[in-house]
Short mmCIF file of C-alpha atoms in Angstrom, two decimals:
data_model
loop_
_atom_site.label_atom_id
_atom_site.label_comp_id
_atom_site.label_asym_id
_atom_site.label_seq_id
_atom_site.Cartn_x
_atom_site.Cartn_y
_atom_site.Cartn_z
CA UNK A 794 -4.09 -9.61 19.30
CA UNK A 795 -6.94 -11.65 17.85
CA UNK A 796 -4.94 -13.02 14.93
CA UNK A 797 -1.85 -13.72 17.00
CA UNK A 798 -3.76 -15.69 19.60
CA UNK A 799 -5.65 -17.50 16.86
CA UNK A 800 -2.31 -18.85 15.63
CA UNK A 801 -1.21 -19.73 19.16
CA UNK A 802 -4.47 -21.61 19.78
CA UNK A 803 -4.20 -23.50 16.49
CA UNK A 804 -0.64 -24.60 17.29
CA UNK A 805 -1.58 -25.65 20.83
CA UNK A 806 -4.64 -27.52 19.53
CA UNK A 807 -2.58 -29.43 16.97
CA UNK A 808 0.06 -30.31 19.54
CA UNK A 809 -2.54 -31.60 22.04
CA UNK A 810 -4.34 -33.66 19.41
CA UNK A 811 -1.20 -35.17 17.90
CA UNK A 812 0.31 -36.06 21.29
CA UNK A 813 -2.94 -37.82 22.16
CA UNK A 814 -3.22 -39.50 18.74
CA UNK A 815 0.33 -40.33 17.68
CA UNK A 816 2.19 -40.18 20.98
CA UNK A 817 5.95 -40.64 20.76
CA UNK A 818 5.92 -40.73 16.96
CA UNK A 819 4.67 -37.14 16.91
CA UNK A 820 6.93 -35.92 19.70
CA UNK A 821 9.99 -37.28 17.88
CA UNK A 822 9.02 -35.33 14.76
CA UNK A 823 7.24 -32.33 16.30
CA UNK A 824 9.76 -29.80 14.95
CA UNK A 825 8.25 -30.27 11.46
CA UNK A 826 4.94 -28.89 12.74
CA UNK A 827 6.54 -26.30 15.01
CA UNK A 828 8.47 -24.92 12.02
CA UNK A 829 5.20 -24.66 10.08
CA UNK A 830 3.64 -22.42 12.73
CA UNK A 831 6.86 -20.46 13.20
CA UNK A 832 6.85 -19.55 9.51
CA UNK A 833 3.14 -18.72 9.52
CA UNK A 834 3.69 -16.36 12.45
CA UNK A 835 6.74 -14.83 10.77
CA UNK A 836 4.75 -14.21 7.60
CA UNK A 837 1.88 -12.66 9.53
CA UNK A 838 4.16 -10.26 11.41
CA UNK A 839 5.67 -8.94 8.17
CA UNK A 840 8.43 -11.48 7.56
CA UNK A 841 9.95 -12.32 4.19
CA UNK A 842 8.14 -15.64 3.70
CA UNK A 843 6.77 -17.14 0.50
CA UNK A 844 3.69 -18.97 1.75
CA UNK A 845 3.37 -21.39 -1.16
CA UNK A 846 7.02 -22.45 -1.03
CA UNK A 847 6.89 -22.77 2.75
CA UNK A 848 3.79 -25.01 2.63
CA UNK A 849 5.31 -27.13 -0.14
CA UNK A 850 8.41 -27.56 2.00
CA UNK A 851 6.27 -28.61 4.99
CA UNK A 852 4.54 -31.39 3.06
CA UNK A 853 7.85 -32.53 1.53
CA UNK A 854 9.45 -32.77 4.99
CA UNK A 855 6.39 -34.56 6.37
CA UNK A 856 6.55 -37.06 3.51
CA UNK A 857 10.23 -37.78 4.25
CA UNK A 858 9.50 -38.41 7.94
CA UNK A 859 6.43 -40.57 7.30
CA UNK A 860 8.14 -42.53 4.56
CA UNK A 861 10.75 -43.62 7.07
CA UNK A 862 8.06 -44.50 9.63
CA UNK A 863 6.08 -46.71 7.26
CA UNK A 864 9.27 -48.39 6.01
CA UNK A 865 11.27 -49.05 9.21
CA UNK A 866 12.96 -52.07 7.66
CA UNK A 867 15.04 -49.84 5.37
CA UNK A 868 17.80 -47.30 5.86
CA UNK A 869 17.41 -44.09 3.88
CA UNK A 870 20.27 -41.70 3.15
CA UNK A 871 19.79 -37.93 2.89
CA UNK A 872 20.06 -38.15 -0.89
CA UNK A 873 17.40 -40.86 -1.01
CA UNK A 874 15.02 -38.82 1.15
CA UNK A 875 15.57 -35.82 -1.11
CA UNK A 876 14.53 -38.01 -4.01
CA UNK A 877 11.43 -39.06 -2.06
CA UNK A 878 10.39 -35.44 -1.50
CA UNK A 879 10.50 -34.80 -5.25
CA UNK A 880 7.63 -37.25 -5.65
CA UNK A 881 5.28 -35.24 -3.40
CA UNK A 882 3.31 -33.61 -6.24
CA UNK A 883 3.36 -36.67 -8.49
CA UNK A 884 2.26 -39.26 -5.93
CA UNK A 885 -0.14 -37.08 -3.94
CA UNK A 886 0.48 -39.23 -0.85
CA UNK A 887 -1.62 -36.91 1.32
CA UNK A 888 -4.56 -36.83 -1.05
CA UNK A 889 -6.04 -33.45 -1.97
CA UNK A 890 -5.48 -31.93 1.49
CA UNK A 891 -2.22 -30.08 0.66
CA UNK A 892 -3.69 -28.40 -2.43
CA UNK A 893 -6.88 -27.29 -0.68
CA UNK A 894 -5.04 -26.19 2.44
CA UNK A 895 -2.52 -24.19 0.41
CA UNK A 896 -5.28 -22.25 -1.31
CA UNK A 897 -7.12 -21.61 1.96
CA UNK A 898 -4.06 -20.71 4.03
CA UNK A 899 -2.43 -18.41 1.47
CA UNK A 900 -5.47 -16.30 0.70
CA UNK A 901 -6.58 -16.16 4.36
CA UNK A 902 -3.13 -15.11 5.60
CA UNK A 903 -2.66 -12.62 2.77
CA UNK A 904 -6.00 -11.01 3.60
CA UNK A 905 -5.42 -11.00 7.37
CA UNK A 906 -1.90 -9.59 7.17
CA UNK A 907 -2.82 -6.97 4.59
CA UNK A 908 -5.89 -5.92 6.58
CA UNK A 909 -3.86 -5.38 9.76
CA UNK A 910 -1.17 -3.62 7.71
CA UNK A 911 -3.92 -1.35 6.41
CA UNK A 912 -5.12 -0.53 9.92
CA UNK A 913 -1.53 0.32 10.83
CA UNK A 914 -1.07 2.56 7.80
CA UNK A 915 -4.33 4.41 8.49
CA UNK A 916 -3.30 5.05 12.07
CA UNK A 917 0.23 6.15 11.12
CA UNK A 918 -1.01 8.50 8.40
CA UNK A 919 -3.44 10.14 10.83
CA UNK A 920 -0.71 10.46 13.47
CA UNK A 921 1.77 11.96 11.04
CA UNK A 922 -0.66 14.40 9.49
CA UNK A 923 -1.69 15.61 12.96
CA UNK A 924 1.90 16.77 13.47
CA UNK A 925 2.11 18.91 10.33
CA UNK A 926 2.97 22.52 11.20
CA UNK A 927 0.34 25.17 10.31
CA UNK A 928 1.32 28.12 8.14
CA UNK A 929 1.87 31.62 9.54
CA UNK A 930 -1.22 32.73 7.58
CA UNK A 931 -3.31 30.12 9.38
CA UNK A 932 -2.04 31.20 12.80
CA UNK A 933 -2.81 34.88 12.05
CA UNK A 934 -6.33 33.98 10.89
CA UNK A 935 -7.02 31.96 14.03
CA UNK A 936 -5.79 34.74 16.32
CA UNK A 937 -7.95 37.26 14.45
CA UNK A 938 -11.02 35.04 14.75
CA UNK A 939 -10.55 34.39 18.46
CA UNK A 940 -9.11 37.62 19.90
CA UNK A 941 -10.13 40.57 17.72
CA UNK A 942 -13.63 40.62 19.30
CA UNK A 943 -11.91 41.70 22.55
CA UNK A 944 -10.35 44.69 20.81
CA UNK A 945 -13.79 45.74 19.55
CA UNK A 946 -15.39 45.39 22.96
CA UNK A 947 -17.26 42.20 22.08
CA UNK A 948 -15.73 39.60 24.41
CA UNK A 949 -18.85 37.42 24.57
CA UNK A 950 -19.53 37.29 20.84
CA UNK A 951 -18.51 34.02 19.20
CA UNK A 952 -17.27 33.71 15.58
CA UNK A 953 -19.82 33.17 12.82
CA UNK A 954 -20.05 29.55 11.68
CA UNK A 955 -19.25 30.33 8.01
CA UNK A 956 -16.38 32.57 9.06
CA UNK A 957 -14.91 29.70 11.07
CA UNK A 958 -15.35 27.35 8.08
CA UNK A 959 -13.31 29.58 5.79
CA UNK A 960 -10.58 29.92 8.40
CA UNK A 961 -10.39 26.16 9.00
CA UNK A 962 -10.62 25.31 5.28
CA UNK A 963 -7.66 27.58 4.71
CA UNK A 964 -5.75 26.08 7.64
CA UNK A 965 -6.57 22.49 6.63
CA UNK A 966 -6.31 22.93 2.86
CA UNK A 967 -3.52 20.39 2.41
CA UNK A 968 -5.14 17.94 4.81
CA UNK A 969 -8.36 18.06 2.79
CA UNK A 970 -6.42 16.82 -0.24
CA UNK A 971 -5.94 13.51 1.60
CA UNK A 972 -9.65 12.85 1.34
CA UNK A 973 -9.80 11.29 -2.13
CA UNK A 974 -7.04 8.76 -1.52
CA UNK A 975 -8.23 8.20 2.06
CA UNK A 976 -11.73 7.30 0.84
CA UNK A 977 -10.32 4.86 -1.74
CA UNK A 978 -8.20 3.33 1.01
CA UNK A 979 -11.23 2.92 3.30
CA UNK A 980 -13.23 1.35 0.46
CA UNK A 981 -10.41 -1.15 -0.16
CA UNK A 982 -10.23 -1.94 3.56
CA UNK A 983 -13.96 -2.65 3.58
CA UNK A 984 -13.61 -5.00 0.59
CA UNK A 985 -10.87 -7.01 2.31
CA UNK A 986 -12.97 -7.05 5.48
CA UNK A 987 -15.75 -8.73 3.49
CA UNK A 988 -13.26 -11.36 2.35
CA UNK A 989 -12.24 -11.97 5.96
CA UNK A 990 -15.88 -12.57 6.82
CA UNK A 991 -16.36 -14.90 3.86
CA UNK A 992 -14.06 -17.16 1.81
CA UNK A 993 -10.80 -15.77 3.26
CA UNK A 994 -11.80 -16.28 6.89
CA UNK A 995 -8.54 -17.11 8.69
CA UNK A 996 -10.42 -18.38 11.74
CA UNK A 997 -12.28 -21.03 9.73
CA UNK A 998 -8.95 -22.08 8.18
CA UNK A 999 -6.85 -22.27 11.35
CA UNK A 1000 -9.38 -23.79 13.74
CA UNK A 1001 -9.58 -27.17 11.96
CA UNK A 1002 -6.00 -27.23 10.58
CA UNK A 1003 -5.03 -29.98 13.03
CA UNK A 1004 -7.87 -32.18 11.78
CA UNK A 1005 -6.96 -31.54 8.13
CA UNK A 1006 -3.28 -32.36 8.61
CA UNK A 1007 -4.20 -35.51 10.52
CA UNK A 1008 -6.54 -36.54 7.70
CA UNK A 1009 -3.63 -36.11 5.30
CA UNK A 1010 -1.44 -38.32 7.50
CA UNK A 1011 -4.13 -41.02 7.64
CA UNK A 1012 -4.44 -40.85 3.85
CA UNK A 1013 -0.70 -41.36 3.52
CA UNK A 1014 -0.84 -44.34 5.85
CA UNK A 1015 -3.71 -45.99 4.00
CA UNK A 1016 -1.86 -45.68 0.68
CA UNK A 1017 1.58 -46.46 2.11
CA UNK A 1018 2.17 -49.60 0.03
CA UNK A 1019 1.38 -47.95 -3.30
CA UNK A 1020 3.41 -44.86 -2.39
CA UNK A 1021 6.41 -46.93 -1.29
CA UNK A 1022 6.32 -49.07 -4.42
CA UNK A 1023 6.33 -46.04 -6.72
CA UNK A 1024 9.13 -44.38 -4.75
CA UNK A 1025 11.24 -47.54 -4.87
CA UNK A 1026 10.64 -47.68 -8.60
CA UNK A 1027 11.72 -44.07 -9.11
CA UNK A 1028 14.48 -43.70 -6.49
CA UNK A 1029 15.79 -47.25 -6.42
CA UNK A 1030 15.66 -50.06 -3.87
CA UNK A 1031 16.85 -48.76 -0.47
CA UNK A 1032 19.37 -50.56 1.70
CA UNK A 1033 18.05 -52.78 4.52
CA UNK A 1034 18.25 -51.31 8.00
CA UNK A 1035 20.35 -52.90 10.76
CA UNK A 1036 18.74 -55.98 12.31
CA UNK A 1037 17.59 -54.13 15.44
CA UNK A 1038 15.70 -51.54 13.47
CA UNK A 1039 14.27 -53.90 10.86
CA UNK A 1040 12.62 -55.92 13.60
CA UNK A 1041 10.43 -52.99 14.46
CA UNK A 1042 7.01 -52.68 12.95
CA UNK A 1043 4.85 -49.63 12.55
CA UNK A 1044 3.58 -48.92 16.08
CA UNK A 1045 -0.03 -49.75 16.72
CA UNK A 1046 -0.89 -46.26 17.87
CA UNK A 1047 -0.02 -44.99 14.40
CA UNK A 1048 -3.19 -46.72 13.23
CA UNK A 1049 -5.35 -45.01 15.85
CA UNK A 1050 -7.89 -42.58 14.48
CA UNK A 1051 -7.90 -39.20 16.18
CA UNK A 1052 -10.76 -37.75 18.20
CA UNK A 1053 -11.57 -34.20 17.04
CA UNK A 1054 -12.37 -31.47 19.53
CA UNK A 1055 -15.99 -31.08 20.48
CA UNK A 1056 -17.44 -27.63 19.70
CA UNK A 1057 -17.54 -26.71 23.40
CA UNK A 1058 -13.81 -27.45 23.64
CA UNK A 1059 -12.94 -25.02 20.86
CA UNK A 1060 -10.36 -22.51 22.09
CA UNK A 1061 -11.37 -18.91 22.49
CA UNK A 1062 -9.20 -15.87 21.86
CA UNK A 1063 -8.14 -13.08 24.18
CA UNK A 1064 -10.14 -10.67 22.07
CA UNK A 1065 -13.22 -12.44 23.42
CA UNK A 1066 -15.08 -12.53 20.12
CA UNK A 1067 -15.24 -14.40 16.84
CA UNK A 1068 -13.62 -13.00 13.71
CA UNK A 1069 -17.00 -12.15 12.18
CA UNK A 1070 -18.03 -9.98 15.12
CA UNK A 1071 -14.60 -8.38 15.33
CA UNK A 1072 -14.54 -7.49 11.62
CA UNK A 1073 -18.12 -6.20 11.75
CA UNK A 1074 -17.12 -3.84 14.54
CA UNK A 1075 -14.05 -2.62 12.63
CA UNK A 1076 -16.11 -2.13 9.47
CA UNK A 1077 -18.48 0.19 11.28
CA UNK A 1078 -15.55 2.29 12.52
CA UNK A 1079 -14.03 2.38 9.03
CA UNK A 1080 -17.29 3.59 7.49
CA UNK A 1081 -17.48 6.43 10.00
CA UNK A 1082 -13.95 7.55 9.07
CA UNK A 1083 -14.80 8.12 5.41
CA UNK A 1084 -14.54 11.78 4.32
CA UNK A 1085 -12.82 12.51 7.64
CA UNK A 1086 -10.38 15.07 6.23
CA UNK A 1087 -12.87 17.08 4.15
CA UNK A 1088 -15.37 17.22 7.03
CA UNK A 1089 -12.79 18.20 9.65
CA UNK A 1090 -13.50 21.96 9.35
CA UNK A 1091 -17.23 21.30 9.80
CA UNK A 1092 -16.54 19.06 12.80
CA UNK A 1093 -14.52 21.81 14.47
CA UNK A 1094 -16.82 24.72 13.59
CA UNK A 1095 -20.06 23.05 14.67
CA UNK A 1096 -18.72 22.80 18.24
CA UNK A 1097 -20.73 25.28 20.34
CA UNK A 1098 -17.60 26.09 22.30
CA UNK A 1099 -16.00 27.41 19.10
CA UNK A 1100 -18.68 29.27 17.10
CA UNK A 1101 -22.08 30.83 17.52
CA UNK A 1102 -23.52 27.99 15.44
CA UNK A 1103 -25.20 27.93 12.02
CA UNK A 1104 -28.51 29.16 13.45
CA UNK A 1105 -27.00 32.43 14.69
CA UNK A 1106 -26.07 34.42 11.59
CA UNK A 1107 -26.60 38.02 12.68
CA UNK A 1108 -25.22 38.15 16.24
CA UNK A 1109 -21.77 36.67 15.60
CA UNK A 1110 -18.24 37.90 15.01
CA UNK A 1111 -17.59 38.11 11.25
CA UNK A 1112 -13.96 39.17 11.51
CA UNK A 1113 -14.76 42.90 11.61
CA UNK A 1114 -17.86 43.41 13.72
CA UNK A 1115 -20.96 41.78 15.16
CA UNK A 1116 -22.93 41.03 11.99
CA UNK A 1117 -23.66 38.44 9.30
CA UNK A 1118 -20.67 36.89 7.56
CA UNK A 1119 -21.12 37.63 3.85
CA UNK A 1120 -18.24 35.98 1.91
CA UNK A 1121 -19.00 32.62 0.29
CA UNK A 1122 -17.65 29.41 1.81
CA UNK A 1123 -14.64 28.02 0.00
CA UNK A 1124 -14.65 24.51 -1.44
CA UNK A 1125 -12.33 21.83 -0.02
CA UNK A 1126 -8.69 21.35 -0.94
CA UNK A 1127 -5.63 23.43 -1.65
CA UNK A 1128 -6.45 24.70 -5.15
CA UNK A 1129 -9.84 26.02 -4.01
CA UNK A 1130 -8.24 28.36 -1.47
CA UNK A 1131 -6.88 30.79 -4.06
CA UNK A 1132 -9.55 33.34 -3.12
CA UNK A 1133 -9.95 32.46 0.57
CA UNK A 1134 -10.80 35.82 2.21
CA UNK A 1135 -9.49 34.79 5.65
CA UNK A 1136 -6.29 32.80 5.18
CA UNK A 1137 -3.36 33.53 2.88
CA UNK A 1138 -2.75 30.18 1.17
CA UNK A 1139 0.01 29.56 -1.37
CA UNK A 1140 -1.68 27.04 -3.66
CA UNK A 1141 1.53 26.61 -5.69
CA UNK A 1142 3.35 24.92 -2.79
CA UNK A 1143 1.59 21.74 -1.62
CA UNK A 1144 2.82 20.31 1.65
CA UNK A 1145 5.35 17.63 0.64
CA UNK A 1146 4.90 15.65 3.85
CA UNK A 1147 1.16 15.32 3.29
CA UNK A 1148 1.81 14.34 -0.33
CA UNK A 1149 3.99 11.52 1.01
CA UNK A 1150 1.09 10.32 3.15
CA UNK A 1151 -1.19 10.40 0.11
CA UNK A 1152 1.32 8.17 -1.67
CA UNK A 1153 1.52 5.83 1.34
CA UNK A 1154 -2.26 5.45 1.23
CA UNK A 1155 -2.12 4.78 -2.52
CA UNK A 1156 0.49 2.04 -2.07
CA UNK A 1157 -1.56 0.41 0.70
CA UNK A 1158 -4.75 0.61 -1.37
CA UNK A 1159 -3.03 -1.28 -4.20
CA UNK A 1160 -1.91 -3.96 -1.73
CA UNK A 1161 -5.44 -4.26 -0.40
CA UNK A 1162 -6.77 -4.71 -3.95
CA UNK A 1163 -4.31 -7.53 -4.47
CA UNK A 1164 -5.28 -9.14 -1.16
CA UNK A 1165 -8.94 -8.92 -2.17
CA UNK A 1166 -8.07 -11.02 -5.24
CA UNK A 1167 -6.04 -13.50 -3.17
CA UNK A 1168 -2.68 -12.25 -4.43
CA UNK A 1169 0.32 -11.23 -2.37
CA UNK A 1170 2.73 -8.36 -2.96
CA UNK A 1171 6.18 -7.63 -1.68
CA UNK A 1172 6.07 -6.49 1.93
CA UNK A 1173 9.10 -5.10 3.68
CA UNK A 1174 10.73 -7.67 5.95
CA UNK A 1175 10.92 -6.42 9.52
CA UNK A 1176 14.01 -8.49 10.21
CA UNK A 1177 16.39 -7.54 7.39
CA UNK A 1178 14.46 -4.75 5.66
CA UNK A 1179 14.65 -6.45 2.32
CA UNK A 1180 11.74 -7.20 0.08
CA UNK A 1181 11.01 -10.84 -0.66
CA UNK A 1182 8.93 -12.59 -3.23
CA UNK A 1183 5.24 -12.68 -2.48
CA UNK A 1184 2.91 -15.63 -2.63
CA UNK A 1185 0.17 -16.06 -5.15
CA UNK A 1186 0.20 -14.89 -8.74
CA UNK A 1187 1.42 -11.42 -7.79
CA UNK A 1188 0.45 -8.15 -9.40
CA UNK A 1189 -1.26 -7.70 -12.71
CA UNK A 1190 -1.16 -4.54 -14.73
CA UNK A 1191 -4.70 -3.53 -13.84
CA UNK A 1192 -4.19 -4.16 -10.11
CA UNK A 1193 -0.64 -2.89 -9.51
CA UNK A 1194 -0.23 0.42 -11.35
CA UNK A 1195 3.07 2.10 -12.04
CA UNK A 1196 3.08 3.92 -8.71
CA UNK A 1197 5.03 0.96 -7.35
CA UNK A 1198 7.97 2.00 -9.53
CA UNK A 1199 8.56 5.33 -7.85
CA UNK A 1200 6.87 5.13 -4.46
CA UNK A 1201 9.31 5.80 -1.61
CA UNK A 1202 6.92 5.87 1.34
CA UNK A 1203 6.40 2.20 2.20
CA UNK A 1204 3.55 0.89 4.30
CA UNK A 1205 4.90 0.16 7.80
CA UNK A 1206 4.89 -3.49 8.90
CA UNK A 1207 2.66 -4.71 11.70
CA UNK A 1208 5.41 -4.49 14.31
CA UNK A 1209 7.01 -1.33 12.91
CA UNK A 1210 9.23 0.76 15.13
CA UNK A 1211 7.46 3.78 16.56
CA UNK A 1212 10.62 5.82 17.06
CA UNK A 1213 10.12 7.75 13.82
CA UNK A 1214 6.69 8.90 14.94
CA UNK A 1215 7.91 9.74 18.43
CA UNK A 1216 10.84 11.69 17.00
CA UNK A 1217 8.56 13.75 14.77
CA UNK A 1218 6.45 14.60 17.79
CA UNK A 1219 9.43 16.18 19.52
CA UNK A 1220 10.47 18.39 16.61
CA UNK A 1221 10.15 22.17 17.15
CA UNK A 1222 7.32 24.12 15.60
CA UNK A 1223 3.57 24.14 15.86
CA UNK A 1224 1.74 21.01 14.76
CA UNK A 1225 -1.90 20.67 13.81
CA UNK A 1226 -2.43 18.65 16.97
CA UNK A 1227 -0.86 21.38 19.10
CA UNK A 1228 -2.76 24.04 17.20
CA UNK A 1229 -6.13 22.42 17.84
CA UNK A 1230 -5.36 21.95 21.52
CA UNK A 1231 -4.40 25.63 21.84
CA UNK A 1232 -7.42 26.58 19.79
CA UNK A 1233 -9.85 24.81 22.11
CA UNK A 1234 -8.06 26.08 25.22
CA UNK A 1235 -8.37 29.65 23.98
CA UNK A 1236 -12.07 29.12 23.37
CA UNK A 1237 -12.51 27.79 26.92
CA UNK A 1238 -10.61 30.80 28.26
CA UNK A 1239 -13.02 33.09 26.42
CA UNK A 1240 -15.99 31.34 27.98
CA UNK A 1241 -14.49 31.56 31.47
CA UNK A 1242 -13.96 35.29 31.11
#
């Protein structure tokens, strides 16, 4: 919401300023600027847009329009104007503004889009993993931990904390294997967040973009005679315009300097905060989510509604009676569950769906590393589902490893369709989400009794 409204505000600000500054001249050529913002929005929402080519095209089109305005006494054919646009880089009619703006816009938009893509991927991975069905061994272990005390006449005795940990580590063995790639993903998100706060700050780029483009236009106007002379030399002498048109001169208001917005007039966003404060808040939430999957068993088992707690080691249900739980606590992950005394875990059969989510995180982490360095990668186009060329220098061998060659789980675009997630939620079978809900409800039933 913040980024989208930032773009809307920047477009509205430019339109207001240019109407006030250039009047009818701007309104007659406003589609050049509208197309610029349309493409920026399309890129941000996951579209197949090459930022550098798009910005080059914007300045070339602007040069064509302005060249006609500063030379109203001539008639220019389409072929002649195409020749004019080829001189954009050589003549530098807009000064150094296009080069600086291209660097600022590309790296800021790459970072912003990749960051939001990363937030989307993190959310989708968590949602998908929460719907993974538990194994029969896990269900048996949970039922034993929660209901066998009734059979032994110990309805008020809660499970031992360490006993619960072994049960949950067995149940969440595959989920714990997400932790390594998840932590790398979070670290990469934090790095891009730092870029958003610093040199890749999209807010500091978009807020003054109207002023920068207007400065470029003024520069073109001031050097109009030299630019025209060099174009005439390279493209040939143009034909005179009809008498009615040649009598027109450059309108006076074209020479009027613009009045920038005062700070108090600066538009605010619907998010109600600046980018720095917004990113700082997100960074704190990201830091908290590190090691989420490996600490999940501890999070569940420390709940006083679930276990007797770590301080009660003698008067708790150990799976057989009311006594201390003696077996050692298993380490995290699938391979460490080979000797889990509570849950039968087949360590030779990793959950393929969770392995897909690990790969999705790995792909997104590589994209975040590229964004951190100001480089773009191929994102899936939400409109035609085809990959397009990215902006920037692209991947290098040390940044984009070979995983890109065989990865099939692509990071979802910002506006990705949620039907796949909703469909998976309706599939039969027990999911982790369902399991945990039932688990807590059973605990509450025990307390009520």
